[in-house]
Amino acid sequence: MNASKTSHCRMRVTEVEEFLKNPPDGFSVEELSSGHRVHSDPEKSLVLIDDFNSCRREIVFLNSVGRKVKMQNLWEYTSMRKSLLSKRIYLLMSACEENFSVNDKKAANEARVAVLKQFVVSIDGNDPFIKWQMEKGLDWSISSVAGESYRVDIDLTEIMENWAVKNSSVITDKLTKVQPVWRDASFTLKYYSDALFDFAHWFGFSKRKFSLRLT
């Protein structure tokens, strides 16, 4: 099983290799000697994926704005908000396993994280339930920082943890069940105001976070 859909396609989870081999509608993959270039339709999809390596090959999503989106003015914020509430949003996430080793030089009980698999995860920003949560979270973030610069993390960890419970065989071939630790299960919006003395932002008081759910 390489891909799965949940809650009437509110979310799709696809292994990276499968995504490159059989890209969804609106995507095409160009194979190069150094890796792959992935083309997408920015009118339909919002890609928030940084360049990464898979099987020692570089994967580049050409129309991606990256997992951390910077906005400098109200127009940029309004444009990003409109995309989040109307398009399918694509992210790269890694299912990892914590390995505890007594041979670690830094600390005997320090956890080492091994990547089990990488997935392209998409959520439908136009879905009424997702859209409602996104609007509520964005409105709360703005109203709570009173116009200064701020950062907001939109977290999907709970969604992925629930998905993993039902799809453990997709994550690993091991006979014993693995409870993965999810890396990059969020994306970030950073808004920079032109305030002369932006003390709250400087001292880290304007960081916000909200989570999305499927049900």
JSON list of C-alpha atoms in Angstrom, two decimals:
[
{"chain": "A", "resi": 1, "resn": "MET", "atom": "CA", "xyz": [0.00, 0.00, 0.00]},
{"chain": "A", "resi": 2, "resn": "ASN", "atom": "CA", "xyz": [1.65, 3.22, -1.14]},
{"chain": "A", "resi": 3, "resn": "ALA", "atom": "CA", "xyz": [-1.01, 5.85, -0.66]},
{"chain": "A", "resi": 4, "resn": "SER", "atom": "CA", "xyz": [-4.06, 6.38, 1.47]},
{"chain": "A", "resi": 5, "resn": "LYS", "atom": "CA", "xyz": [-7.01, 8.73, 1.67]},
{"chain": "A", "resi": 6, "resn": "THR", "atom": "CA", "xyz": [-8.96, 9.65, 4.79]},
{"chain": "A", "resi": 7, "resn": "SER", "atom": "CA", "xyz": [-12.13, 11.54, 5.67]},
{"chain": "A", "resi": 8, "resn": "HIS", "atom": "CA", "xyz": [-13.45, 11.91, 2.12]},
{"chain": "A", "resi": 9, "resn": "CYS", "atom": "CA", "xyz": [-10.08, 13.10, 0.74]},
{"chain": "A", "resi": 10, "resn": "ARG", "atom": "CA", "xyz": [-9.55, 15.77, 3.37]},
{"chain": "A", "resi": 11, "resn": "MET", "atom": "CA", "xyz": [-6.08, 14.27, 3.55]},
{"chain": "A", "resi": 12, "resn": "ARG", "atom": "CA", "xyz": [-3.94, 12.14, 1.25]},
{"chain": "A", "resi": 13, "resn": "VAL", "atom": "CA", "xyz": [-0.70, 10.45, 2.33]},
{"chain": "A", "resi": 14, "resn": "THR", "atom": "CA", "xyz": [1.65, 9.17, -0.38]},
{"chain": "A", "resi": 15, "resn": "GLU", "atom": "CA", "xyz": [5.14, 7.72, -0.16]},
{"chain": "A", "resi": 16, "resn": "VAL", "atom": "CA", "xyz": [7.67, 9.97, -1.87]},
{"chain": "A", "resi": 17, "resn": "GLU", "atom": "CA", "xyz": [8.74, 7.29, -4.35]},
{"chain": "A", "resi": 18, "resn": "GLU", "atom": "CA", "xyz": [5.12, 6.62, -5.34]},
{"chain": "A", "resi": 19, "resn": "PHE", "atom": "CA", "xyz": [4.43, 10.35, -5.67]},
{"chain": "A", "resi": 20, "resn": "LEU", "atom": "CA", "xyz": [7.36, 10.75, -8.07]},
{"chain": "A", "resi": 21, "resn": "LYS", "atom": "CA", "xyz": [6.38, 7.65, -10.04]},
{"chain": "A", "resi": 22, "resn": "ASN", "atom": "CA", "xyz": [2.68, 8.47, -10.27]},
{"chain": "A", "resi": 23, "resn": "PRO", "atom": "CA", "xyz": [2.19, 12.18, -9.55]},
{"chain": "A", "resi": 24, "resn": "PRO", "atom": "CA", "xyz": [-1.38, 13.34, -8.83]},
{"chain": "A", "resi": 25, "resn": "ASP", "atom": "CA", "xyz": [-3.40, 15.54, -11.16]},
{"chain": "A", "resi": 26, "resn": "GLY", "atom": "CA", "xyz": [-1.81, 18.94, -11.62]},
{"chain": "A", "resi": 27, "resn": "PHE", "atom": "CA", "xyz": [1.73, 17.62, -11.06]},
{"chain": "A", "resi": 28, "resn": "SER", "atom": "CA", "xyz": [4.42, 16.40, -13.44]},
{"chain": "A", "resi": 29, "resn": "VAL", "atom": "CA", "xyz": [7.89, 15.05, -12.69]},
{"chain": "A", "resi": 30, "resn": "GLU", "atom": "CA", "xyz": [11.01, 15.76, -14.72]},
{"chain": "A", "resi": 31, "resn": "GLU", "atom": "CA", "xyz": [13.78, 13.22, -14.18]},
{"chain": "A", "resi": 32, "resn": "LEU", "atom": "CA", "xyz": [17.36, 14.51, -14.26]},
{"chain": "A", "resi": 33, "resn": "SER", "atom": "CA", "xyz": [20.74, 12.89, -13.70]},
{"chain": "A", "resi": 34, "resn": "SER", "atom": "CA", "xyz": [20.94, 14.57, -10.29]},
{"chain": "A", "resi": 35, "resn": "GLY", "atom": "CA", "xyz": [17.38, 13.92, -9.19]},
{"chain": "A", "resi": 36, "resn": "HIS", "atom": "CA", "xyz": [13.85, 15.08, -9.93]},
{"chain": "A", "resi": 37, "resn": "ARG", "atom": "CA", "xyz": [12.12, 18.37, -10.62]},
{"chain": "A", "resi": 38, "resn": "VAL", "atom": "CA", "xyz": [8.47, 18.45, -9.71]},
{"chain": "A", "resi": 39, "resn": "HIS", "atom": "CA", "xyz": [6.17, 20.87, -11.55]},
{"chain": "A", "resi": 40, "resn": "SER", "atom": "CA", "xyz": [2.77, 21.87, -10.17]},
{"chain": "A", "resi": 41, "resn": "ASP", "atom": "CA", "xyz": [-0.11, 24.16, -10.99]},
{"chain": "A", "resi": 42, "resn": "PRO", "atom": "CA", "xyz": [0.03, 27.09, -8.51]},
{"chain": "A", "resi": 43, "resn": "GLU", "atom": "CA", "xyz": [-3.59, 27.94, -9.30]},
{"chain": "A", "resi": 44, "resn": "LYS", "atom": "CA", "xyz": [-4.76, 24.65, -7.79]},
{"chain": "A", "resi": 45, "resn": "SER", "atom": "CA", "xyz": [-2.05, 23.59, -5.36]},
{"chain": "A", "resi": 46, "resn": "LEU", "atom": "CA", "xyz": [-0.14, 25.29, -2.54]},
{"chain": "A", "resi": 47, "resn": "VAL", "atom": "CA", "xyz": [3.19, 23.48, -2.18]},
{"chain": "A", "resi": 48, "resn": "LEU", "atom": "CA", "xyz": [5.07, 24.03, 1.08]},
{"chain": "A", "resi": 49, "resn": "ILE", "atom": "CA", "xyz": [8.01, 21.67, 0.51]},
{"chain": "A", "resi": 50, "resn": "ASP", "atom": "CA", "xyz": [11.69, 22.57, 0.82]},
{"chain": "A", "resi": 51, "resn": "ASP", "atom": "CA", "xyz": [14.28, 20.90, -1.43]},
{"chain": "A", "resi": 52, "resn": "PHE", "atom": "CA", "xyz": [15.28, 17.51, -0.02]},
{"chain": "A", "resi": 53, "resn": "ASN", "atom": "CA", "xyz": [17.16, 14.30, -0.82]},
{"chain": "A", "resi": 54, "resn": "SER", "atom": "CA", "xyz": [15.63, 10.88, -1.35]},
{"chain": "A", "resi": 55, "resn": "CYS", "atom": "CA", "xyz": [17.76, 7.84, -2.16]},
{"chain": "A", "resi": 56, "resn": "ARG", "atom": "CA", "xyz": [20.73, 10.20, -2.61]},
{"chain": "A", "resi": 57, "resn": "ARG", "atom": "CA", "xyz": [18.92, 12.19, -5.27]},
{"chain": "A", "resi": 58, "resn": "GLU", "atom": "CA", "xyz": [17.81, 15.81, -4.98]},
{"chain": "A", "resi": 59, "resn": "ILE", "atom": "CA", "xyz": [14.08, 16.49, -5.18]},
{"chain": "A", "resi": 60, "resn": "VAL", "atom": "CA", "xyz": [13.04, 20.03, -6.08]},
{"chain": "A", "resi": 61, "resn": "PHE", "atom": "CA", "xyz": [9.43, 21.29, -6.14]},
{"chain": "A", "resi": 62, "resn": "LEU", "atom": "CA", "xyz": [9.79, 24.24, -8.51]},
{"chain": "A", "resi": 63, "resn": "ASN", "atom": "CA", "xyz": [6.64, 26.12, -7.49]},
{"chain": "A", "resi": 64, "resn": "SER", "atom": "CA", "xyz": [7.03, 25.59, -3.76]},
{"chain": "A", "resi": 65, "resn": "VAL", "atom": "CA", "xyz": [7.05, 28.57, -1.40]},
{"chain": "A", "resi": 66, "resn": "GLY", "atom": "CA", "xyz": [8.76, 26.50, 1.30]},
{"chain": "A", "resi": 67, "resn": "ARG", "atom": "CA", "xyz": [7.61, 25.19, 4.65]},
{"chain": "A", "resi": 68, "resn": "LYS", "atom": "CA", "xyz": [8.29, 28.52, 6.35]},
{"chain": "A", "resi": 69, "resn": "VAL", "atom": "CA", "xyz": [6.47, 31.30, 4.52]},
{"chain": "A", "resi": 70, "resn": "LYS", "atom": "CA", "xyz": [7.56, 34.91, 5.02]},
{"chain": "A", "resi": 71, "resn": "MET", "atom": "CA", "xyz": [5.12, 37.76, 4.45]},
{"chain": "A", "resi": 72, "resn": "GLN", "atom": "CA", "xyz": [6.16, 41.41, 4.44]},
{"chain": "A", "resi": 73, "resn": "ASN", "atom": "CA", "xyz": [2.87, 43.23, 3.98]},
{"chain": "A", "resi": 74, "resn": "LEU", "atom": "CA", "xyz": [-0.90, 42.90, 4.11]},
{"chain": "A", "resi": 75, "resn": "TRP", "atom": "CA", "xyz": [-1.18, 42.02, 0.42]},
{"chain": "A", "resi": 76, "resn": "GLU", "atom": "CA", "xyz": [1.18, 39.05, 0.82]},
{"chain": "A", "resi": 77, "resn": "TYR", "atom": "CA", "xyz": [-0.70, 37.89, 3.91]},
{"chain": "A", "resi": 78, "resn": "THR", "atom": "CA", "xyz": [-4.08, 38.20, 2.20]},
{"chain": "A", "resi": 79, "resn": "SER", "atom": "CA", "xyz": [-2.81, 36.27, -0.83]},
{"chain": "A", "resi": 80, "resn": "MET", "atom": "CA", "xyz": [-1.39, 33.46, 1.34]},
{"chain": "A", "resi": 81, "resn": "ARG", "atom": "CA", "xyz": [-4.55, 33.29, 3.43]},
{"chain": "A", "resi": 82, "resn": "LYS", "atom": "CA", "xyz": [-6.67, 32.97, 0.28]},
{"chain": "A", "resi": 83, "resn": "SER", "atom": "CA", "xyz": [-4.46, 30.11, -0.96]},
{"chain": "A", "resi": 84, "resn": "LEU", "atom": "CA", "xyz": [-4.62, 28.28, 2.38]},
{"chain": "A", "resi": 85, "resn": "LEU", "atom": "CA", "xyz": [-8.43, 28.46, 2.37]},
{"chain": "A", "resi": 86, "resn": "SER", "atom": "CA", "xyz": [-9.00, 27.44, -1.25]},
{"chain": "A", "resi": 87, "resn": "LYS", "atom": "CA", "xyz": [-6.27, 25.08, -2.47]},
{"chain": "A", "resi": 88, "resn": "ARG", "atom": "CA", "xyz": [-4.93, 21.63, -1.69]},
{"chain": "A", "resi": 89, "resn": "ILE", "atom": "CA", "xyz": [-1.87, 22.08, 0.53]},
{"chain": "A", "resi": 90, "resn": "TYR", "atom": "CA", "xyz": [1.15, 19.81, 0.06]},
{"chain": "A", "resi": 91, "resn": "LEU", "atom": "CA", "xyz": [3.78, 19.08, 2.73]},
{"chain": "A", "resi": 92, "resn": "LEU", "atom": "CA", "xyz": [6.71, 16.70, 3.15]},
{"chain": "A", "resi": 93, "resn": "MET", "atom": "CA", "xyz": [6.75, 14.73, 6.41]},
{"chain": "A", "resi": 94, "resn": "SER", "atom": "CA", "xyz": [9.04, 12.03, 7.76]},
{"chain": "A", "resi": 95, "resn": "ALA", "atom": "CA", "xyz": [7.99, 9.11, 9.92]},
{"chain": "A", "resi": 96, "resn": "CYS", "atom": "CA", "xyz": [10.89, 8.46, 12.29]},
{"chain": "A", "resi": 97, "resn": "GLU", "atom": "CA", "xyz": [11.84, 5.93, 14.93]},
{"chain": "A", "resi": 98, "resn": "GLU", "atom": "CA", "xyz": [13.69, 6.78, 18.11]},
{"chain": "A", "resi": 99, "resn": "ASN", "atom": "CA", "xyz": [16.69, 4.53, 18.70]},
{"chain": "A", "resi": 100, "resn": "PHE", "atom": "CA", "xyz": [18.23, 4.54, 22.17]},
{"chain": "A", "resi": 101, "resn": "SER", "atom": "CA", "xyz": [21.93, 3.76, 22.26]},
{"chain": "A", "resi": 102, "resn": "VAL", "atom": "CA", "xyz": [24.32, 3.49, 25.19]},
{"chain": "A", "resi": 103, "resn": "ASN", "atom": "CA", "xyz": [27.26, 4.10, 22.87]},
{"chain": "A", "resi": 104, "resn": "ASP", "atom": "CA", "xyz": [26.34, 7.66, 22.09]},
{"chain": "A", "resi": 105, "resn": "LYS", "atom": "CA", "xyz": [29.25, 9.98, 22.78]},
{"chain": "A", "resi": 106, "resn": "LYS", "atom": "CA", "xyz": [27.08, 12.86, 23.98]},
{"chain": "A", "resi": 107, "resn": "ALA", "atom": "CA", "xyz": [24.81, 11.01, 26.37]},
{"chain": "A", "resi": 108, "resn": "ALA", "atom": "CA", "xyz": [24.17, 7.37, 27.12]},
{"chain": "A", "resi": 109, "resn": "ASN", "atom": "CA", "xyz": [20.39, 7.76, 27.06]},
{"chain": "A", "resi": 110, "resn": "GLU", "atom": "CA", "xyz": [20.12, 10.27, 24.23]},
{"chain": "A", "resi": 111, "resn": "ALA", "atom": "CA", "xyz": [17.56, 9.37, 21.59]},
{"chain": "A", "resi": 112, "resn": "ARG", "atom": "CA", "xyz": [18.69, 9.04, 18.01]},
{"chain": "A", "resi": 113, "resn": "VAL", "atom": "CA", "xyz": [16.07, 9.43, 15.34]},
{"chain": "A", "resi": 114, "resn": "ALA", "atom": "CA", "xyz": [16.10, 7.26, 12.24]},
{"chain": "A", "resi": 115, "resn": "VAL", "atom": "CA", "xyz": [13.89, 8.13, 9.26]},
{"chain": "A", "resi": 116, "resn": "LEU", "atom": "CA", "xyz": [11.65, 5.21, 8.37]},
{"chain": "A", "resi": 117, "resn": "LYS", "atom": "CA", "xyz": [9.84, 6.74, 5.39]},
{"chain": "A", "resi": 118, "resn": "GLN", "atom": "CA", "xyz": [9.08, 10.09, 3.85]},
{"chain": "A", "resi": 119, "resn": "PHE", "atom": "CA", "xyz": [5.59, 11.04, 2.72]},
{"chain": "A", "resi": 120, "resn": "VAL", "atom": "CA", "xyz": [3.98, 13.77, 0.69]},
{"chain": "A", "resi": 121, "resn": "VAL", "atom": "CA", "xyz": [0.92, 14.74, 2.71]},
{"chain": "A", "resi": 122, "resn": "SER", "atom": "CA", "xyz": [-1.84, 16.89, 1.27]},
{"chain": "A", "resi": 123, "resn": "ILE", "atom": "CA", "xyz": [-4.85, 18.44, 2.95]},
{"chain": "A", "resi": 124, "resn": "ASP", "atom": "CA", "xyz": [-7.79, 20.12, 1.25]},
{"chain": "A", "resi": 125, "resn": "GLY", "atom": "CA", "xyz": [-7.83, 23.75, 2.38]},
{"chain": "A", "resi": 126, "resn": "ASN", "atom": "CA", "xyz": [-11.22, 24.19, 0.70]},
{"chain": "A", "resi": 127, "resn": "ASP", "atom": "CA", "xyz": [-12.84, 21.42, 2.74]},
{"chain": "A", "resi": 128, "resn": "PRO", "atom": "CA", "xyz": [-15.44, 23.11, 5.01]},
{"chain": "A", "resi": 129, "resn": "PHE", "atom": "CA", "xyz": [-14.10, 21.56, 8.24]},
{"chain": "A", "resi": 130, "resn": "ILE", "atom": "CA", "xyz": [-10.43, 22.23, 7.44]},
{"chain": "A", "resi": 131, "resn": "LYS", "atom": "CA", "xyz": [-11.29, 25.72, 6.21]},
{"chain": "A", "resi": 132, "resn": "TRP", "atom": "CA", "xyz": [-13.20, 26.53, 9.40]},
{"chain": "A", "resi": 133, "resn": "GLN", "atom": "CA", "xyz": [-10.27, 25.46, 11.59]},
{"chain": "A", "resi": 134, "resn": "MET", "atom": "CA", "xyz": [-7.77, 27.40, 9.47]},
{"chain": "A", "resi": 135, "resn": "GLU", "atom": "CA", "xyz": [-9.85, 30.59, 9.52]},
{"chain": "A", "resi": 136, "resn": "LYS", "atom": "CA", "xyz": [-10.39, 30.33, 13.26]},
{"chain": "A", "resi": 137, "resn": "GLY", "atom": "CA", "xyz": [-6.69, 29.75, 13.94]},
{"chain": "A", "resi": 138, "resn": "LEU", "atom": "CA", "xyz": [-5.47, 32.53, 11.66]},
{"chain": "A", "resi": 139, "resn": "ASP", "atom": "CA", "xyz": [-8.01, 35.03, 13.05]},
{"chain": "A", "resi": 140, "resn": "TRP", "atom": "CA", "xyz": [-7.00, 34.16, 16.63]},
{"chain": "A", "resi": 141, "resn": "SER", "atom": "CA", "xyz": [-3.30, 34.55, 15.78]},
{"chain": "A", "resi": 142, "resn": "ILE", "atom": "CA", "xyz": [-3.77, 38.01, 14.30]},
{"chain": "A", "resi": 143, "resn": "SER", "atom": "CA", "xyz": [-6.09, 39.31, 17.02]},
{"chain": "A", "resi": 144, "resn": "SER", "atom": "CA", "xyz": [-3.74, 38.17, 19.78]},
{"chain": "A", "resi": 145, "resn": "VAL", "atom": "CA", "xyz": [-0.63, 40.02, 18.58]},
{"chain": "A", "resi": 146, "resn": "ALA", "atom": "CA", "xyz": [-2.09, 43.51, 18.08]},
{"chain": "A", "resi": 147, "resn": "GLY", "atom": "CA", "xyz": [-0.51, 44.30, 14.74]},
{"chain": "A", "resi": 148, "resn": "GLU", "atom": "CA", "xyz": [3.16, 43.54, 15.41]},
{"chain": "A", "resi": 149, "resn": "SER", "atom": "CA", "xyz": [5.31, 40.95, 13.68]},
{"chain": "A", "resi": 150, "resn": "TYR", "atom": "CA", "xyz": [4.40, 37.40, 14.57]},
{"chain": "A", "resi": 151, "resn": "ARG", "atom": "CA", "xyz": [4.96, 33.75, 13.77]},
{"chain": "A", "resi": 152, "resn": "VAL", "atom": "CA", "xyz": [2.30, 31.05, 13.72]},
{"chain": "A", "resi": 153, "resn": "ASP", "atom": "CA", "xyz": [2.88, 27.30, 13.41]},
{"chain": "A", "resi": 154, "resn": "ILE", "atom": "CA", "xyz": [0.06, 25.20, 11.94]},
{"chain": "A", "resi": 155, "resn": "ASP", "atom": "CA", "xyz": [0.53, 21.71, 13.36]},
{"chain": "A", "resi": 156, "resn": "LEU", "atom": "CA", "xyz": [-0.64, 18.40, 11.87]},
{"chain": "A", "resi": 157, "resn": "THR", "atom": "CA", "xyz": [1.08, 16.06, 14.33]},
{"chain": "A", "resi": 158, "resn": "GLU", "atom": "CA", "xyz": [-2.17, 14.75, 15.84]},
{"chain": "A", "resi": 159, "resn": "ILE", "atom": "CA", "xyz": [-3.56, 14.03, 12.38]},
{"chain": "A", "resi": 160, "resn": "MET", "atom": "CA", "xyz": [-0.46, 12.03, 11.45]},
{"chain": "A", "resi": 161, "resn": "GLU", "atom": "CA", "xyz": [-0.38, 10.14, 14.74]},
{"chain": "A", "resi": 162, "resn": "ASN", "atom": "CA", "xyz": [-3.99, 9.05, 14.23]},
{"chain": "A", "resi": 163, "resn": "TRP", "atom": "CA", "xyz": [-3.24, 8.09, 10.64]},
{"chain": "A", "resi": 164, "resn": "ALA", "atom": "CA", "xyz": [-0.21, 6.03, 11.70]},
{"chain": "A", "resi": 165, "resn": "VAL", "atom": "CA", "xyz": [-2.29, 3.91, 14.08]},
{"chain": "A", "resi": 166, "resn": "LYS", "atom": "CA", "xyz": [-4.34, 2.63, 11.14]},
{"chain": "A", "resi": 167, "resn": "ASN", "atom": "CA", "xyz": [-1.49, 2.46, 8.62]},
{"chain": "A", "resi": 168, "resn": "SER", "atom": "CA", "xyz": [1.48, 0.99, 10.50]},
{"chain": "A", "resi": 169, "resn": "SER", "atom": "CA", "xyz": [2.19, -1.45, 7.66]},
{"chain": "A", "resi": 170, "resn": "VAL", "atom": "CA", "xyz": [2.74, 1.49, 5.30]},
{"chain": "A", "resi": 171, "resn": "ILE", "atom": "CA", "xyz": [5.37, 3.02, 7.56]},
{"chain": "A", "resi": 172, "resn": "THR", "atom": "CA", "xyz": [7.52, -0.06, 8.23]},
{"chain": "A", "resi": 173, "resn": "ASP", "atom": "CA", "xyz": [7.81, -3.71, 7.22]},
{"chain": "A", "resi": 174, "resn": "LYS", "atom": "CA", "xyz": [8.70, -4.77, 10.76]},
{"chain": "A", "resi": 175, "resn": "LEU", "atom": "CA", "xyz": [6.48, -7.37, 12.39]},
{"chain": "A", "resi": 176, "resn": "THR", "atom": "CA", "xyz": [6.37, -5.38, 15.61]},
{"chain": "A", "resi": 177, "resn": "LYS", "atom": "CA", "xyz": [4.34, -2.19, 15.54]},
{"chain": "A", "resi": 178, "resn": "VAL", "atom": "CA", "xyz": [6.29, 1.06, 15.55]},
{"chain": "A", "resi": 179, "resn": "GLN", "atom": "CA", "xyz": [4.89, 4.28, 16.97]},
{"chain": "A", "resi": 180, "resn": "PRO", "atom": "CA", "xyz": [6.62, 6.83, 14.75]},
{"chain": "A", "resi": 181, "resn": "VAL", "atom": "CA", "xyz": [7.82, 10.26, 15.70]},
{"chain": "A", "resi": 182, "resn": "TRP", "atom": "CA", "xyz": [6.77, 12.75, 13.03]},
{"chain": "A", "resi": 183, "resn": "ARG", "atom": "CA", "xyz": [9.28, 15.25, 11.70]},
{"chain": "A", "resi": 184, "resn": "ASP", "atom": "CA", "xyz": [8.15, 18.43, 9.87]},
{"chain": "A", "resi": 185, "resn": "ALA", "atom": "CA", "xyz": [4.48, 17.76, 10.61]},
{"chain": "A", "resi": 186, "resn": "SER", "atom": "CA", "xyz": [3.78, 21.49, 10.55]},
{"chain": "A", "resi": 187, "resn": "PHE", "atom": "CA", "xyz": [4.28, 24.62, 8.50]},
{"chain": "A", "resi": 188, "resn": "THR", "atom": "CA", "xyz": [4.99, 28.17, 9.56]},
{"chain": "A", "resi": 189, "resn": "LEU", "atom": "CA", "xyz": [3.75, 31.62, 8.59]},
{"chain": "A", "resi": 190, "resn": "LYS", "atom": "CA", "xyz": [5.97, 34.57, 9.50]},
{"chain": "A", "resi": 191, "resn": "TYR", "atom": "CA", "xyz": [4.59, 38.07, 9.22]},
{"chain": "A", "resi": 192, "resn": "TYR", "atom": "CA", "xyz": [6.96, 41.04, 9.51]},
{"chain": "A", "resi": 193, "resn": "SER", "atom": "CA", "xyz": [5.38, 44.40, 10.30]},
{"chain": "A", "resi": 194, "resn": "ASP", "atom": "CA", "xyz": [7.13, 47.74, 9.80]},
{"chain": "A", "resi": 195, "resn": "ALA", "atom": "CA", "xyz": [6.82, 48.68, 13.48]},
{"chain": "A", "resi": 196, "resn": "LEU", "atom": "CA", "xyz": [9.90, 50.54, 14.66]},
{"chain": "A", "resi": 197, "resn": "PHE", "atom": "CA", "xyz": [10.00, 48.94, 18.11]},
{"chain": "A", "resi": 198, "resn": "ASP", "atom": "CA", "xyz": [8.66, 45.41, 17.76]},
{"chain": "A", "resi": 199, "resn": "PHE", "atom": "CA", "xyz": [9.59, 44.27, 21.27]},
{"chain": "A", "resi": 200, "resn": "ALA", "atom": "CA", "xyz": [7.13, 41.37, 21.48]},
{"chain": "A", "resi": 201, "resn": "HIS", "atom": "CA", "xyz": [8.59, 39.84, 18.33]},
{"chain": "A", "resi": 202, "resn": "TRP", "atom": "CA", "xyz": [12.18, 40.46, 19.37]},
{"chain": "A", "resi": 203, "resn": "PHE", "atom": "CA", "xyz": [11.70, 38.68, 22.69]},
{"chain": "A", "resi": 204, "resn": "GLY", "atom": "CA", "xyz": [9.72, 35.79, 21.22]},
{"chain": "A", "resi": 205, "resn": "PHE", "atom": "CA", "xyz": [6.36, 36.73, 22.76]},
{"chain": "A", "resi": 206, "resn": "SER", "atom": "CA", "xyz": [4.50, 36.81, 19.43]},
{"chain": "A", "resi": 207, "resn": "LYS", "atom": "CA", "xyz": [4.81, 33.11, 18.60]},
{"chain": "A", "resi": 208, "resn": "ARG", "atom": "CA", "xyz": [1.51, 31.32, 18.13]},
{"chain": "A", "resi": 209, "resn": "LYS", "atom": "CA", "xyz": [0.50, 27.76, 17.30]},
{"chain": "A", "resi": 210, "resn": "PHE", "atom": "CA", "xyz": [-2.70, 25.91, 16.46]},
{"chain": "A", "resi": 211, "resn": "SER", "atom": "CA", "xyz": [-3.43, 22.36, 15.38]},
{"chain": "A", "resi": 212, "resn": "LEU", "atom": "CA", "xyz": [-5.63, 20.92, 12.65]},
{"chain": "A", "resi": 213, "resn": "ARG", "atom": "CA", "xyz": [-7.87, 17.86, 12.99]},
{"chain": "A", "resi": 214, "resn": "LEU", "atom": "CA", "xyz": [-9.77, 15.73, 10.48]},
{"chain": "A", "resi": 215, "resn": "THR", "atom": "CA", "xyz": [-12.75, 14.99, 12.70]}
]
